[in-house]
Short mmCIF file of C-alpha atoms in Angstrom, two decimals:
data_model
loop_
_atom_site.label_atom_id
_atom_site.label_comp_id
_atom_site.label_asym_id
_atom_site.label_seq_id
_atom_site.Cartn_x
_atom_site.Cartn_y
_atom_site.Cartn_z
CA MET E 1 0.01 0.01 0.01
CA LYS E 2 1.17 3.54 -0.81
CA LEU E 3 -0.18 7.06 -0.41
CA ILE E 4 0.96 9.39 -3.12
CA TYR E 5 0.83 13.14 -2.30
CA ILE E 6 1.20 15.53 -5.24
CA MET E 7 1.91 19.20 -4.54
CA ASP E 8 3.65 22.18 -5.94
CA PRO E 9 5.87 24.71 -4.05
CA GLN E 10 4.06 27.61 -5.72
CA CYS E 11 0.60 26.33 -4.85
CA GLY E 12 -1.11 28.36 -2.16
CA TRP E 13 -3.64 25.65 -1.40
CA CYS E 14 -0.73 23.15 -0.96
CA TYR E 15 0.74 25.60 1.56
CA GLY E 16 -2.63 25.73 3.26
CA ASN E 17 -2.82 21.93 3.24
CA SER E 18 0.51 21.50 5.16
CA GLU E 19 -1.08 20.73 8.49
CA SER E 20 -3.59 18.34 6.99
CA ILE E 21 -1.00 16.16 5.15
CA GLN E 22 1.13 16.22 8.29
CA LYS E 23 -1.80 14.72 10.28
CA VAL E 24 -2.15 11.95 7.59
CA TYR E 25 1.54 11.26 7.60
CA GLU E 26 1.76 10.99 11.44
CA ALA E 27 -1.26 8.68 11.51
CA TYR E 28 0.03 6.21 8.84
CA LYS E 29 3.74 6.65 8.40
CA ASP E 30 4.45 3.32 10.21
CA GLU E 31 1.85 1.39 8.21
CA ILE E 32 1.73 2.85 4.69
CA GLN E 33 4.49 3.92 2.32
CA PHE E 34 4.38 7.59 1.41
CA GLU E 35 5.57 9.06 -1.90
CA PHE E 36 5.75 12.86 -2.45
CA LEU E 37 5.65 14.19 -5.94
CA VAL E 38 6.07 17.70 -7.28
CA GLY E 39 3.45 18.83 -9.72
CA GLY E 40 5.23 21.52 -11.76
CA MET E 41 2.47 24.10 -11.66
CA TRP E 42 4.51 26.97 -13.09
CA ILE E 43 7.42 25.89 -15.29
CA GLY E 44 9.32 27.93 -17.84
CA GLU E 45 7.28 30.46 -19.75
CA GLN E 46 4.19 29.45 -17.66
CA ALA E 47 5.72 30.97 -14.60
CA PRO E 48 4.39 34.50 -13.85
CA LYS E 49 6.62 37.45 -12.93
CA GLY E 50 5.89 39.68 -9.99
CA GLY E 51 4.02 42.87 -10.70
CA ALA E 52 0.64 44.50 -10.57
CA GLN E 53 -1.20 41.60 -12.28
CA THR E 54 0.41 38.94 -10.14
CA TYR E 55 -0.20 40.99 -6.99
CA GLN E 56 -3.89 41.30 -7.82
CA PHE E 57 -4.17 37.66 -8.46
CA MET E 58 -2.58 36.81 -5.08
CA LYS E 59 -4.71 39.36 -3.23
CA GLN E 60 -7.84 37.92 -4.78
CA HIS E 61 -7.14 34.20 -4.11
CA SER E 62 -5.02 34.05 -1.00
CA PRO E 63 -7.65 35.32 1.52
CA VAL E 64 -10.02 32.52 0.45
CA MET E 65 -7.29 29.96 1.12
CA GLU E 66 -6.41 31.63 4.50
CA GLU E 67 -10.06 31.61 5.71
CA ARG E 68 -10.55 27.90 4.90
CA THR E 69 -7.21 26.51 6.01
CA GLY E 70 -5.96 28.86 8.73
CA ALA E 71 -2.58 29.27 6.98
CA LEU E 72 -1.38 32.86 6.89
CA VAL E 73 0.02 34.77 4.01
CA SER E 74 2.26 37.65 5.01
CA THR E 75 2.71 41.23 3.89
CA GLU E 76 6.24 40.22 2.83
CA PHE E 77 4.75 37.72 0.38
CA TYR E 78 2.52 40.39 -1.17
CA GLU E 79 5.54 42.54 -1.48
CA LEU E 80 7.29 39.70 -3.34
CA ALA E 81 4.23 39.42 -5.62
CA GLN E 82 4.84 42.99 -6.66
CA ASP E 83 8.55 42.53 -7.29
CA GLU E 84 9.12 42.50 -11.07
CA THR E 85 12.52 40.92 -10.66
CA TYR E 86 11.00 37.72 -9.21
CA THR E 87 9.54 34.87 -11.24
CA PHE E 88 7.20 32.46 -9.45
CA SER E 89 8.85 29.41 -10.91
CA SER E 90 8.20 25.90 -9.60
CA PHE E 91 11.34 24.39 -11.04
CA GLU E 92 14.04 25.68 -8.63
CA PRO E 93 12.22 24.57 -5.43
CA ALA E 94 11.26 21.32 -7.17
CA LEU E 95 15.01 20.67 -7.76
CA ALA E 96 15.57 21.19 -4.08
CA MET E 97 12.79 18.76 -3.29
CA THR E 98 14.43 16.18 -5.60
CA TRP E 99 17.74 16.58 -3.78
CA VAL E 100 16.04 16.06 -0.35
CA LYS E 101 14.13 12.97 -1.60
CA LYS E 102 17.40 11.48 -2.74
CA ASN E 103 19.58 12.43 0.22
CA ALA E 104 17.22 12.65 3.22
CA PRO E 105 13.83 11.05 2.33
CA SER E 106 12.65 10.86 5.91
CA LYS E 107 12.74 14.65 6.08
CA MET E 108 10.88 15.28 2.82
CA LEU E 109 7.60 16.36 4.26
CA ALA E 110 9.23 18.65 6.79
CA PHE E 111 11.30 20.22 4.01
CA ILE E 112 8.17 20.82 1.87
CA SER E 113 6.45 22.51 4.72
CA GLU E 114 9.40 24.77 5.48
CA LEU E 115 9.94 25.53 1.86
CA GLN E 116 6.41 26.78 1.34
CA LYS E 117 6.51 28.73 4.67
CA ALA E 118 9.67 30.48 3.49
CA GLN E 119 7.86 32.10 0.53
CA PHE E 120 4.23 32.45 1.65
CA TYR E 121 4.95 33.50 5.27
CA PHE E 122 8.40 34.97 5.22
CA GLY E 123 8.35 36.37 1.64
CA GLN E 124 11.65 34.68 0.79
CA ARG E 125 12.59 33.98 -2.86
CA PHE E 126 12.98 30.54 -4.36
CA ASP E 127 15.62 31.90 -6.70
CA ASP E 128 17.88 32.82 -3.74
CA PHE E 129 20.24 30.08 -2.54
CA LYS E 130 20.06 31.40 1.03
CA THR E 131 16.43 30.42 1.23
CA TYR E 132 17.29 26.72 0.87
CA LEU E 133 20.34 26.95 3.12
CA SER E 134 18.43 28.24 6.06
CA ILE E 135 15.92 25.44 5.80
CA LEU E 136 18.61 22.79 5.47
CA GLN E 137 20.31 24.10 8.55
CA LYS E 138 17.02 24.03 10.52
CA LEU E 139 16.40 20.47 9.46
CA GLU E 140 20.07 19.52 10.16
CA LEU E 141 20.78 18.43 6.59
CA ASP E 142 24.14 18.52 4.83
CA VAL E 143 24.50 22.05 3.58
CA LYS E 144 27.80 21.40 1.74
CA LEU E 145 26.50 18.36 -0.07
CA PHE E 146 23.54 20.41 -1.22
CA MET E 147 25.67 23.21 -2.46
CA ASP E 148 27.93 20.82 -4.32
CA SER E 149 25.22 18.83 -6.01
CA TRP E 150 21.92 20.87 -6.19
CA GLY E 151 20.76 21.44 -9.78
CA SER E 152 22.90 18.67 -11.19
CA GLU E 153 21.96 17.22 -14.63
CA GLU E 154 20.83 14.03 -12.97
CA ASP E 155 18.54 15.91 -10.55
CA GLN E 156 17.14 18.05 -13.34
CA LYS E 157 16.21 14.91 -15.39
CA ALA E 158 14.72 13.29 -12.29
CA THR E 159 12.67 16.47 -11.55
CA ILE E 160 11.30 16.73 -15.11
CA GLY E 161 10.45 13.02 -15.07
CA GLU E 162 8.64 13.44 -11.76
CA ILE E 163 6.72 16.48 -12.97
CA ASN E 164 5.56 14.58 -16.10
CA ARG E 165 4.38 11.66 -13.98
CA ALA E 166 2.58 13.94 -11.48
CA ARG E 167 0.72 15.69 -14.25
CA GLN E 168 -0.63 12.35 -15.41
CA LEU E 169 -1.83 11.48 -11.91
CA ALA E 170 -3.09 14.67 -10.51
CA ASN E 171 -6.46 16.39 -11.25
CA GLY E 172 -5.50 19.35 -9.08
CA PHE E 173 -3.00 20.47 -6.46
CA PRO E 174 -2.76 19.17 -3.86
CA SER E 175 -3.84 15.63 -4.75
CA LEU E 176 -3.79 12.52 -2.62
CA LEU E 177 -3.97 9.02 -4.13
CA PHE E 178 -4.16 5.60 -2.58
CA ASP E 179 -2.22 2.81 -4.36
CA LYS E 180 -3.42 -0.61 -3.19
CA GLY E 181 -0.36 -2.22 -4.84
CA ASP E 182 -2.40 -4.27 -7.27
CA GLY E 183 -2.28 -1.76 -10.10
CA GLU E 184 -5.45 0.00 -8.96
CA MET E 185 -5.16 3.59 -7.75
CA THR E 186 -7.89 5.61 -5.98
CA GLU E 187 -8.08 9.44 -5.86
CA LEU E 188 -8.74 10.41 -2.27
CA ALA E 189 -8.52 14.20 -2.88
CA ALA E 190 -7.93 16.71 -5.67
CA GLY E 191 -7.58 19.96 -3.72
CA TYR E 192 -7.50 20.94 -0.07
CA PHE E 193 -8.75 18.34 2.41
CA ASP E 194 -9.36 18.20 6.15
CA GLY E 195 -6.62 16.21 7.88
CA ASP E 196 -8.87 14.46 10.46
CA GLU E 197 -11.49 13.52 7.88
CA MET E 198 -8.79 12.19 5.63
CA VAL E 199 -7.31 10.01 8.35
CA ASP E 200 -10.70 8.40 8.87
CA LYS E 201 -11.24 7.97 5.14
CA ILE E 202 -7.93 6.25 4.57
CA TYR E 203 -8.68 3.88 7.45
CA GLY E 204 -11.61 2.55 5.43
CA TYR E 205 -9.21 1.58 2.60
CA THR E 206 -6.88 -0.28 4.91
CA LEU E 207 -9.43 -2.68 6.32
#
């Protein structure tokens, strides 16, 4: 049995879902295998730059997410949304996730949570190396190894492959799928979900 969680670092609803997926993980981490995939929401030319249009988009949609999930979006994030030098690309943070998955898989979920908090709560940039280093230090991961190998050709290929797979599986971000291991996969959620309700829902599939 496996639970597949598909999210994207640039997805506000994924940020809002952090506590919910953490509840699911804590409930089943000793019984069910977890796989975390990055969705690639904004890649290449699809990624919007900061500016008036992006700011208005964020101001329109973020409060709805905040009200439903309780996750807070900061003034610093809205300032970042207005910064025309910043591109809201998913690829750089996705590369960092690929590195963590390969080198410290047990800390993957914690890294994802801290990664999104860095941008949405602290207004830090995903194109700034220091953003990743502070998270690595907090999680006691090997900073030198990350600096030496992050963005390698191997990791870029792995990230692109993962994004392509995630896009085939997900009908929205975040998505949660249950793989029984017999070739049959069930979609448990396509979008934000309540953590406690999902824990109960999954229990029904494990009986």
